[in-house]
């Protein structure tokens, strides 16, 4: 139950006033917010976070976009957080993302796709560490008696 993953609510979502709507999706699903902060991504941080994409032709635009204004970083905690969060987010190309997913409902673009979510448990650990110090994450109790059966 303690699985954690990282979300980044991207500049397009802030610009369009979607932060609350996006965060609600994860709260309503039953996930706990373990940490949240606003930050300005530097070029160095962008290159580290998107190291697997630095050589792609679209990387300069991605870096410019992600460093253009503040973003909101969120650590989500709960059952199968990494996999379920990716399902809620939807595929990278928001034009093809199903309705009901965050990208499907809020974007029609491959680049301005409103949100980042870690793609595996290993990546999630690295990415949480990249954006949050241990004391910025909180271990409070969420009353989940109505969310799960006792053996789940
Ligand atoms: N991206 C882009 N053009 C592409 C592919 C990706 O601008 O053709 C951007 C997009 O913002 C995407 C991010 O690069 O969310 C990271 O790409 P990745 O393949 O890791 O997709 P994600 O994990 O975000 O679904
Ligand atoms: Mg990715």
XYZ file of N, CA, C and O and ligand atoms in Angstrom:
634
model
N 0.824 -1.227 0.000
C 0.000 0.000 0.000
C 0.851 1.267 0.000
O 0.375 2.341 -0.284
N 2.136 1.111 0.334
C 2.986 2.290 0.512
C 3.626 2.765 -0.793
O 4.459 3.656 -0.778
N 3.221 2.202 -1.946
C 3.898 2.569 -3.192
C 3.699 4.062 -3.503
O 2.611 4.591 -3.340
N 4.788 4.674 -3.955
C 4.733 6.109 -4.261
C 5.191 6.373 -5.689
O 6.030 5.643 -6.218
N 4.671 7.428 -6.276
C 5.096 7.826 -7.622
C 5.111 9.346 -7.732
O 4.532 10.045 -6.892
N 5.793 9.842 -8.770
C 5.914 11.291 -8.949
C 5.054 11.784 -10.109
O 5.067 11.215 -11.199
N 4.333 12.854 -9.856
C 3.621 13.582 -10.916
C 4.252 14.954 -11.058
O 4.654 15.559 -10.068
N 4.310 15.453 -12.291
C 4.638 16.861 -12.509
C 3.475 17.450 -13.293
O 3.157 16.968 -14.394
N 2.828 18.450 -12.725
C 1.771 19.147 -13.449
C 2.477 20.237 -14.254
O 3.157 21.104 -13.705
N 2.371 20.116 -15.580
C 3.235 20.866 -16.494
C 2.755 22.318 -16.706
O 1.608 22.643 -16.387
N 3.614 23.171 -17.290
C 3.273 24.590 -17.462
C 1.953 24.845 -18.191
O 1.228 25.791 -17.858
N 1.611 24.012 -19.172
C 0.354 24.236 -19.899
C -0.850 24.095 -18.974
O -1.841 24.827 -19.087
N -0.759 23.176 -18.004
C -1.873 22.971 -17.069
C -2.021 24.166 -16.130
O -3.142 24.587 -15.818
N -0.887 24.730 -15.692
C -0.968 25.915 -14.823
C -1.552 27.088 -15.601
O -2.402 27.824 -15.115
N -1.058 27.242 -16.846
C -1.511 28.334 -17.698
C -3.023 28.256 -17.928
O -3.705 29.269 -17.991
N -3.549 27.043 -17.998
C -4.958 26.839 -18.321
C -5.840 26.635 -17.080
O -7.029 26.342 -17.212
N -5.253 26.778 -15.906
C -6.039 26.681 -14.672
C -6.565 25.294 -14.386
O -7.684 25.141 -13.876
N -5.741 24.271 -14.686
C -6.207 22.889 -14.548
C -5.627 22.161 -13.336
O -5.902 20.971 -13.144
N -4.821 22.849 -12.526
C -4.111 22.149 -11.440
C -5.094 21.438 -10.500
O -4.931 20.258 -10.189
N -6.115 22.165 -10.058
C -7.088 21.575 -9.124
C -7.809 20.389 -9.728
O -7.941 19.330 -9.097
N -8.270 20.533 -10.975
C -8.994 19.438 -11.640
C -8.121 18.204 -11.769
O -8.583 17.078 -11.588
N -6.850 18.435 -12.095
C -5.941 17.291 -12.284
C -5.666 16.607 -10.952
O -5.774 15.376 -10.835
N -5.358 17.397 -9.920
C -5.087 16.790 -8.608
C -6.297 16.023 -8.075
O -6.164 14.958 -7.477
N -7.487 16.558 -8.335
C -8.723 15.896 -7.861
C -8.844 14.477 -8.377
O -9.351 13.597 -7.678
N -8.406 14.261 -9.614
C -8.535 12.922 -10.199
C -7.867 11.878 -9.315
O -8.358 10.776 -9.148
N -6.683 12.249 -8.795
C -5.892 11.300 -7.998
C -6.449 11.186 -6.580
O -6.495 10.099 -6.011
N -6.921 12.302 -6.033
C -7.561 12.252 -4.714
C -8.837 11.414 -4.769
O -9.087 10.570 -3.914
N -9.637 11.638 -5.807
C -10.908 10.909 -5.912
C -10.704 9.414 -6.115
O -11.544 8.606 -5.728
N -9.606 9.046 -6.742
C -9.309 7.625 -6.947
C -8.982 6.936 -5.624
O -9.077 5.720 -5.504
N -8.619 7.729 -4.618
C -8.282 7.172 -3.313
C -6.816 7.299 -2.948
O -6.382 6.792 -1.919
N -6.049 7.981 -3.798
C -4.631 8.163 -3.496
C -4.424 9.266 -2.477
O -5.202 10.220 -2.397
N -3.329 9.119 -1.743
C -2.937 10.120 -0.751
C -1.867 11.020 -1.357
O -0.979 10.542 -2.065
N -1.954 12.309 -1.092
C -0.892 13.235 -1.486
C 0.156 13.194 -0.381
O -0.104 13.612 0.745
N 1.339 12.651 -0.707
C 2.408 12.529 0.299
C 3.309 13.758 0.296
O 4.009 14.026 1.271
N 3.290 14.511 -0.808
C 4.088 15.731 -0.899
C 3.619 16.556 -2.074
O 3.135 16.005 -3.065
N 3.728 17.880 -1.954
C 3.356 18.752 -3.074
C 4.146 20.052 -2.990
O 4.356 20.586 -1.901
N 4.649 20.522 -4.124
C 5.367 21.803 -4.135
C 5.348 22.435 -5.529
O 5.220 21.726 -6.539
N 5.486 23.764 -5.556
C 5.653 24.464 -6.822
C 7.140 24.766 -6.974
O 7.809 25.114 -6.005
N 7.630 24.608 -8.184
C 9.050 24.900 -8.424
C 9.267 25.320 -9.864
O 8.442 25.039 -10.738
N 10.377 25.997 -10.070
C 10.776 26.385 -11.427
C 11.845 25.406 -11.877
O 12.890 25.284 -11.242
N 11.587 24.675 -12.939
C 12.544 23.688 -13.422
C 13.689 24.409 -14.141
O 13.438 25.245 -15.013
N 14.926 24.076 -13.788
C 16.085 24.651 -14.494
C 16.391 23.793 -15.723
O 15.914 22.656 -15.840
N 17.228 24.331 -16.621
C 17.641 23.552 -17.796
C 18.389 22.301 -17.370
O 18.229 21.228 -17.963
N 19.205 22.440 -16.308
C 19.985 21.289 -15.809
C 19.038 20.197 -15.308
O 19.216 19.016 -15.592
N 18.030 20.611 -14.538
C 17.071 19.629 -13.991
C 16.277 18.971 -15.123
O 16.004 17.766 -15.094
N 15.928 19.748 -16.141
C 15.209 19.196 -17.293
C 16.068 18.142 -17.995
O 15.584 17.055 -18.341
N 17.350 18.447 -18.179
C 18.254 17.490 -18.862
C 18.413 16.212 -18.050
O 18.537 15.127 -18.611
N 18.409 16.347 -16.725
C 18.523 15.156 -15.865
C 17.213 14.344 -15.917
O 17.232 13.124 -16.109
N 16.104 15.046 -15.793
C 14.803 14.367 -15.753
C 14.465 13.707 -17.091
O 13.873 12.628 -17.125
N 14.821 14.367 -18.184
C 14.515 13.834 -19.513
C 15.791 13.332 -20.210
O 15.917 13.451 -21.432
N 16.704 12.734 -19.426
C 17.991 12.251 -19.971
C 17.782 11.299 -21.151
O 18.560 11.303 -22.108
N 16.710 10.499 -21.089
C 16.450 9.510 -22.157
C 15.970 10.175 -23.447
O 15.836 9.513 -24.473
N 15.725 11.481 -23.402
C 15.174 12.183 -24.572
C 16.060 13.321 -25.078
O 15.725 13.976 -26.078
N 17.180 13.561 -24.409
C 18.011 14.735 -24.727
C 18.464 14.739 -26.190
O 18.606 15.805 -26.793
N 18.661 13.555 -26.778
C 19.138 13.502 -28.172
C 17.999 13.570 -29.202
O 18.255 13.600 -30.409
N 16.758 13.605 -28.740
C 15.613 13.628 -29.680
C 15.446 15.023 -30.290
O 15.737 16.029 -29.634
N 14.934 15.064 -31.517
C 14.777 16.380 -32.165
C 13.825 17.319 -31.410
O 13.988 18.541 -31.484
N 12.884 16.765 -30.662
C 11.924 17.627 -29.958
C 12.442 18.092 -28.600
O 11.780 18.882 -27.925
N 13.655 17.603 -28.175
C 14.104 17.950 -26.817
C 14.235 19.463 -26.571
O 13.774 19.952 -25.530
N 14.840 20.246 -27.498
C 14.956 21.693 -27.224
C 13.596 22.342 -26.924
O 13.481 23.172 -26.013
N 12.583 21.954 -27.672
C 11.249 22.506 -27.409
C 10.723 22.042 -26.050
O 10.130 22.822 -25.302
N 10.961 20.764 -25.722
C 10.506 20.221 -24.433
C 11.164 20.969 -23.274
O 10.485 21.360 -22.305
N 12.476 21.213 -23.396
C 13.194 21.925 -22.325
C 12.682 23.363 -22.175
O 12.443 23.836 -21.066
N 12.479 24.016 -23.328
C 11.979 25.402 -23.297
C 10.601 25.456 -22.618
O 10.318 26.321 -21.792
N 9.765 24.494 -22.984
C 8.413 24.403 -22.429
C 8.450 24.138 -20.921
O 7.833 24.864 -20.127
N 9.216 23.145 -20.501
C 9.205 22.735 -19.087
C 9.862 23.765 -18.166
O 9.600 23.765 -16.963
N 10.742 24.618 -18.752
C 11.414 25.628 -17.924
C 10.776 27.009 -18.094
O 11.278 27.996 -17.570
N 9.669 27.085 -18.823
C 9.084 28.377 -19.180
C 8.378 29.055 -18.007
O 8.262 30.276 -17.970
N 7.887 28.306 -17.057
C 7.209 28.860 -15.883
C 7.113 27.756 -14.840
O 7.443 26.613 -15.125
N 6.671 28.075 -13.630
C 6.681 27.047 -12.591
C 5.803 25.837 -12.925
O 4.872 25.924 -13.733
N 6.155 24.738 -12.277
C 5.366 23.511 -12.367
C 4.968 23.107 -10.942
O 5.492 23.662 -9.977
N 4.051 22.160 -10.843
C 3.677 21.632 -9.526
C 4.086 20.163 -9.474
O 3.676 19.373 -10.330
N 4.942 19.839 -8.509
C 5.397 18.451 -8.329
C 4.591 17.831 -7.190
O 4.344 18.473 -6.169
N 4.174 16.601 -7.402
C 3.300 15.923 -6.442
C 3.779 14.491 -6.254
O 4.088 13.808 -7.239
N 3.842 14.050 -5.008
C 4.091 12.625 -4.748
C 2.778 11.992 -4.320
O 2.123 12.445 -3.376
N 2.388 10.979 -5.084
C 1.126 10.274 -4.883
C 1.440 8.930 -4.236
O 2.376 8.247 -4.649
N 0.659 8.564 -3.239
C 0.914 7.300 -2.541
C -0.352 6.454 -2.484
O -1.454 6.980 -2.287
N -0.191 5.148 -2.660
C -1.328 4.234 -2.525
C -1.095 2.939 -3.271
O -0.016 2.691 -3.825
N -2.153 2.156 -3.322
C -2.080 0.817 -3.908
C -1.709 0.885 -5.401
O -2.388 1.557 -6.178
N -0.621 0.206 -5.772
C -0.150 0.149 -7.162
C -0.057 1.546 -7.781
O -0.475 1.778 -8.926
N 0.472 2.479 -7.004
C 0.457 3.896 -7.397
C 1.087 4.142 -8.776
O 0.567 4.943 -9.556
N 2.198 3.454 -9.077
C 2.895 3.739 -10.340
C 2.016 3.343 -11.523
O 1.754 4.159 -12.426
N 1.547 2.107 -11.515
C 0.778 1.599 -12.658
C -0.580 2.295 -12.780
O -0.988 2.711 -13.876
N -1.269 2.453 -11.659
C -2.613 3.039 -11.717
C -2.542 4.514 -12.133
O -3.366 4.995 -12.922
N -1.520 5.196 -11.650
C -1.346 6.599 -12.026
C -1.113 6.748 -13.530
O -1.676 7.640 -14.174
N -0.299 5.868 -14.101
C -0.068 5.927 -15.563
C -1.375 5.677 -16.320
O -1.608 6.264 -17.377
N -2.224 4.789 -15.786
C -3.517 4.544 -16.441
C -4.410 5.782 -16.369
O -5.112 6.118 -17.329
N -4.386 6.457 -15.224
C -5.199 7.676 -15.063
C -4.678 8.781 -15.994
O -5.454 9.542 -16.567
N -3.355 8.842 -16.152
C -2.730 9.882 -16.993
C -3.014 9.652 -18.473
O -3.322 10.576 -19.211
N -2.893 8.396 -18.933
C -3.124 8.089 -20.348
C -1.844 8.164 -21.162
O -0.806 8.616 -20.674
N -1.908 7.739 -22.440
C -0.712 7.690 -23.279
C -0.132 9.074 -23.602
O -0.830 10.085 -23.526
N 1.157 9.069 -23.985
C 1.891 10.319 -24.236
C 1.188 11.217 -25.249
O 1.052 12.424 -25.030
N 0.780 10.627 -26.360
C 0.082 11.408 -27.389
C -1.377 11.607 -26.967
O -2.224 10.737 -27.161
N -1.642 12.771 -26.396
C -2.965 13.029 -25.830
C -4.072 12.981 -26.885
O -5.236 12.736 -26.557
N -3.709 13.199 -28.154
C -4.721 13.123 -29.221
C -5.342 11.734 -29.277
O -6.500 11.575 -29.665
N -4.549 10.739 -28.903
C -5.014 9.346 -28.957
C -5.388 8.818 -27.575
O -5.719 7.630 -27.434
N -5.317 9.656 -26.556
C -5.604 9.194 -25.190
C -7.111 9.056 -24.993
O -7.877 9.938 -25.400
N -7.552 7.956 -24.398
C -8.990 7.753 -24.210
C -9.622 8.815 -23.310
O -8.967 9.322 -22.401
N -10.872 9.135 -23.571
C -11.645 9.987 -22.676
C -11.657 9.354 -21.293
O -11.662 8.134 -21.171
N -11.655 10.203 -20.263
C -11.599 9.680 -18.903
C -10.187 9.699 -18.344
O -10.004 9.710 -17.137
N -9.184 9.705 -19.241
C -7.805 9.891 -18.762
C -7.521 11.396 -18.691
O -8.196 12.192 -19.357
N -6.530 11.768 -17.894
C -6.208 13.195 -17.756
C -5.811 13.778 -19.107
O -6.319 14.822 -19.536
N -4.903 13.082 -19.806
C -4.471 13.609 -21.103
C -5.606 13.566 -22.117
O -5.772 14.504 -22.916
N -6.396 12.521 -22.101
C -7.524 12.413 -23.032
C -8.546 13.525 -22.834
O -9.127 14.024 -23.795
N -8.746 13.920 -21.596
C -9.777 14.928 -21.307
C -9.275 16.368 -21.437
O -10.071 17.282 -21.658
N -7.952 16.574 -21.266
C -7.469 17.951 -21.167
C -6.500 18.388 -22.259
O -6.052 19.539 -22.252
N -6.114 17.485 -23.154
C -5.109 17.876 -24.149
C -5.341 17.157 -25.469
O -5.947 16.080 -25.512
N -4.831 17.787 -26.546
C -4.903 17.174 -27.885
C -3.519 17.218 -28.531
O -3.386 17.330 -29.733
N -2.489 17.127 -27.680
C -1.116 17.358 -28.138
C -0.177 16.271 -27.616
O -0.420 15.697 -26.555
N 0.916 16.021 -28.347
C 1.926 15.061 -27.871
C 2.919 15.720 -26.936
O 3.535 15.065 -26.104
N 3.085 17.029 -27.072
C 4.097 17.722 -26.268
C 3.460 18.474 -25.090
O 3.945 18.386 -23.964
N 2.382 19.193 -25.333
C 1.696 19.941 -24.263
C 0.621 19.017 -23.685
O -0.595 19.227 -23.889
N 1.084 18.011 -22.960
C 0.151 16.970 -22.508
C -0.102 17.007 -21.009
O -0.393 15.995 -20.384
N -0.019 18.170 -20.439
C -0.442 18.593 -19.092
C 0.176 17.913 -17.867
O 0.116 18.470 -16.765
N 0.724 16.723 -18.014
C 1.186 16.024 -16.808
C 2.282 15.013 -17.129
O 2.312 14.440 -18.229
N 3.174 14.839 -16.174
C 4.178 13.759 -16.215
C 3.859 12.774 -15.095
O 3.448 13.189 -14.004
N 4.077 11.491 -15.347
C 4.000 10.481 -14.277
C 5.124 9.477 -14.471
O 5.420 9.075 -15.610
N 5.756 9.066 -13.395
C 6.856 8.091 -13.463
C 6.376 6.812 -14.151
O 5.234 6.396 -13.977
N 7.303 6.188 -14.920
C 6.869 5.050 -15.745
C 7.187 3.671 -15.162
O 6.832 2.656 -15.759
N 7.880 3.603 -14.027
C 8.134 2.306 -13.380
C 8.464 2.565 -11.911
O 8.733 3.717 -11.525
N 8.465 1.502 -11.109
C 8.768 1.684 -9.684
C 10.179 2.226 -9.487
O 10.416 3.073 -8.630
N 11.121 1.724 -10.317
C 12.521 2.166 -10.200
C 12.630 3.649 -10.555
O 13.267 4.434 -9.856
N 11.988 4.033 -11.667
C 12.007 5.445 -12.082
C 11.353 6.312 -11.014
O 11.828 7.411 -10.708
N 10.254 5.834 -10.454
C 9.524 6.620 -9.447
C 10.435 6.946 -8.263
O 10.481 8.093 -7.811
N 11.172 5.961 -7.775
C 12.074 6.208 -6.633
C 13.098 7.276 -6.966
O 13.339 8.198 -6.180
N 13.700 7.157 -8.158
C 14.710 8.142 -8.584
C 14.082 9.522 -8.731
O 14.655 10.534 -8.335
N 12.901 9.567 -9.353
C 12.273 10.865 -9.639
C 11.780 11.552 -8.365
O 11.873 12.782 -8.247
N 11.258 10.775 -7.417
C 10.826 11.377 -6.146
C 12.033 12.006 -5.457
O 11.987 13.145 -5.000
N 13.145 11.275 -5.441
C 14.380 11.751 -4.822
C 14.896 13.018 -5.528
O 15.452 13.917 -4.903
N 14.677 13.083 -6.859
C 15.133 14.227 -7.653
C 14.400 15.509 -7.262
O 14.956 16.590 -7.268
N 13.118 15.381 -6.929
C 12.298 16.581 -6.708
C 11.977 16.871 -5.242
O 11.575 17.972 -4.912
N 12.121 15.871 -4.356
C 11.727 16.064 -2.952
C 12.816 15.605 -1.995
O 13.431 14.554 -2.191
N 13.020 16.392 -0.933
C 13.880 15.955 0.171
C 13.009 15.117 1.113
O 11.777 15.319 1.156
N 13.620 14.201 1.866
C 12.820 13.319 2.737
C 11.850 14.087 3.644
O 10.706 13.670 3.824
N 12.282 15.225 4.191
C 11.400 15.945 5.125
C 10.245 16.664 4.414
O 9.352 17.201 5.066
N 10.250 16.665 3.071
C 9.133 17.281 2.332
C 8.031 16.263 2.018
O 7.031 16.600 1.388
N 8.234 15.025 2.448
C 7.228 13.982 2.245
C 6.599 13.647 3.595
O 7.293 13.574 4.608
N 5.285 13.424 3.594
C 4.556 13.301 4.857
C 3.872 11.944 4.965
O 3.303 11.435 4.007
N 3.929 11.408 6.185
C 3.461 10.055 6.435
C 2.223 10.080 7.341
O 2.226 9.484 8.397
N 1.209 10.818 6.931
C 0.003 10.899 7.762
C -0.979 9.794 7.380
O -0.851 9.165 6.332
N -1.957 9.588 8.230
C -2.918 8.499 8.017
C -4.122 9.001 7.227
O -4.715 10.013 7.554
N -4.446 8.278 6.172
C -5.671 8.575 5.416
C -6.688 7.502 5.793
O -6.368 6.324 5.757
N -7.866 7.887 6.196
C -8.857 6.890 6.587
C -9.406 6.212 5.333
O -10.221 6.768 4.605
N -8.913 4.992 5.070
C -9.293 4.308 3.831
C -10.221 3.118 4.066
O -10.329 2.225 3.241
N -10.935 3.143 5.206
C -11.802 2.012 5.553
C -12.876 1.776 4.495
O -13.357 0.651 4.334
N -13.259 2.816 3.773
C -14.303 2.656 2.755
C -13.722 2.521 1.347
O -14.458 2.443 0.370
N -12.388 2.499 1.245
C -11.757 2.399 -0.073
C -11.322 0.981 -0.415
O -11.279 0.602 -1.567
N -10.956 0.200 0.623
C -10.439 -1.150 0.365
C -11.007 -2.147 1.374
O -11.327 -1.754 2.504
N -11.086 -3.423 0.948
C -11.408 -4.496 1.897
C -10.193 -4.722 2.784
O -9.077 -4.354 2.427
N -10.413 -5.334 3.948
C -9.321 -5.458 4.924
C -8.170 -6.334 4.434
O -7.041 -6.198 4.881
N -8.430 -7.230 3.465
C -7.357 -8.104 2.987
C -6.682 -7.581 1.715
O -5.866 -8.249 1.100
N -7.016 -6.387 1.282
C -6.437 -5.847 0.025
C -5.086 -5.189 0.264
O -4.887 -4.523 1.258
N 7.347 14.592 -26.011
C 7.265 15.444 -27.117
N 7.219 14.883 -28.366
C 7.270 13.537 -28.563
C 7.360 12.684 -27.449
C 7.395 13.247 -26.185
O 7.227 16.662 -26.961
O 7.230 13.086 -29.738
C 7.379 15.171 -24.659
C 6.009 15.063 -23.979
O 5.787 16.231 -23.196
C 6.197 13.829 -23.104
C 7.651 14.014 -22.667
O 8.304 14.480 -23.838
O 5.282 13.781 -22.029
C 8.323 12.761 -22.155
O 8.232 11.755 -23.128
P 7.985 10.237 -22.726
O 8.233 9.406 -23.939
O 8.768 9.902 -21.490
O 6.398 10.210 -22.456
P 5.549 10.185 -21.086
O 6.268 9.261 -20.128
O 5.451 11.597 -20.576
O 4.203 9.632 -21.485
Mg 8.246 9.258 -19.557
